[in-house]
Amino acid sequence: MIMASLIYFSPGCQNEGEGGVNGKDYEGNEAKTVSGLECQKWSEQKPHKHRFSDIGDHNFCRNPDTHKGIWCYTTDKNKRWELCDVPKCDKTLISV
């Protein structure tokens, strides 16, 4: 009998582990920042111009660069970007 273990990450969280450092693999639907601002669509250049328009036609928080967590450009012309309030993933070990 072979026993194996899998590491499961809860959906809707940002992974800190291998391949997902600082939320790089986050694909959730959070679209508000820590202060409650709405995220700007990545495909749009207003109110903030940026170089990440290829991320998609949505306004979900992502980490396309080297930030310490997921973030987005905001729709507030006075606040360019802000981190998003998505918890770090808790690892759950599942034996199979």
Coordinates of C-alpha atoms in Angstrom, one line a residue:
M1 CA 0.0 0.0 0.0
I2 CA 1.4 3.4 -1.0
M3 CA 0.5 6.4 1.1
A4 CA 0.9 9.9 -0.3
S5 CA 0.3 13.3 1.1
L6 CA -1.0 16.4 -0.7
I7 CA -0.8 20.0 0.4
Y8 CA -4.1 21.8 -0.1
F9 CA -4.5 25.5 -0.1
S10 CA -7.9 27.0 0.7
P11 CA -9.5 28.8 -2.3
G12 CA -9.6 32.6 -2.1
C13 CA -6.2 32.9 -0.4
Q14 CA -2.8 34.0 -1.6
N15 CA -0.1 31.2 -1.6
E16 CA 3.3 32.0 -0.1
G17 CA 4.9 28.7 -1.1
E18 CA 6.9 27.5 -4.0
G19 CA 5.6 28.8 -7.3
G20 CA 3.2 31.1 -5.6
V21 CA 5.5 33.4 -3.7
N22 CA 3.7 36.5 -2.5
G23 CA 0.5 35.5 -4.2
K24 CA 2.0 35.2 -7.7
D25 CA -0.4 32.3 -8.4
Y26 CA -3.5 34.0 -7.0
E27 CA -6.5 33.7 -9.4
G28 CA -9.3 34.7 -7.1
N29 CA -12.0 37.3 -7.6
E30 CA -11.1 40.0 -5.0
A31 CA -11.4 43.4 -6.6
K32 CA -11.1 45.8 -3.7
T33 CA -8.0 47.1 -1.9
V34 CA -7.3 47.0 1.9
S35 CA -8.9 50.4 2.3
G36 CA -12.0 49.4 0.3
L37 CA -11.1 51.1 -3.0
E38 CA -12.3 49.5 -6.2
C39 CA -9.7 48.0 -8.5
Q40 CA -9.1 49.4 -12.0
K41 CA -9.4 46.9 -14.9
W42 CA -6.0 45.7 -15.9
S43 CA -7.0 46.2 -19.6
E44 CA -7.7 49.9 -19.0
Q45 CA -5.3 52.8 -18.8
K46 CA -7.5 55.3 -16.8
P47 CA -7.2 56.7 -14.3
H48 CA -3.7 55.1 -14.1
K49 CA -1.5 54.2 -17.0
H50 CA 0.5 51.0 -16.5
R51 CA 2.4 48.2 -18.3
F52 CA 0.3 45.2 -17.2
S53 CA -2.6 45.5 -19.7
D54 CA -2.1 41.8 -20.8
I55 CA -3.3 40.4 -17.5
G56 CA -6.9 40.4 -18.7
D57 CA -10.1 42.3 -19.1
H58 CA -11.0 42.2 -15.4
N59 CA -10.2 44.2 -12.2
F60 CA -9.2 41.3 -9.9
C61 CA -6.2 41.7 -7.6
R62 CA -3.0 40.1 -8.9
N63 CA 0.8 40.2 -8.3
P64 CA 2.4 40.5 -11.8
D65 CA 5.7 41.8 -10.4
T66 CA 7.7 41.7 -7.1
H67 CA 5.3 43.2 -4.6
K68 CA 4.9 41.5 -1.2
G69 CA 1.4 40.4 -2.0
I70 CA -1.5 40.8 -4.4
W71 CA -2.5 44.3 -5.4
C72 CA -4.2 46.4 -8.0
Y73 CA -4.4 49.9 -9.5
T74 CA -7.3 51.7 -8.0
T75 CA -10.1 53.7 -9.7
D76 CA -9.2 56.6 -7.4
K77 CA -7.1 59.1 -9.4
N78 CA -5.4 60.1 -6.2
K79 CA -4.3 56.6 -5.2
R80 CA -2.3 54.8 -7.9
W81 CA -2.2 51.3 -6.4
E82 CA -2.8 49.4 -3.1
L83 CA -2.4 46.0 -1.7
C84 CA -5.6 43.8 -1.5
D85 CA -7.0 42.3 1.6
V86 CA -6.7 38.6 0.8
P87 CA -5.4 36.3 3.5
K88 CA -2.3 34.2 3.2
C89 CA -3.1 30.5 2.6
D90 CA -3.0 28.0 5.4
K91 CA -1.5 24.7 4.3
T92 CA -3.7 21.7 5.0
L93 CA -2.0 18.3 4.7
I94 CA -4.3 15.6 3.2
S95 CA -3.3 12.0 3.2
V96 CA -4.4 9.9 0.2

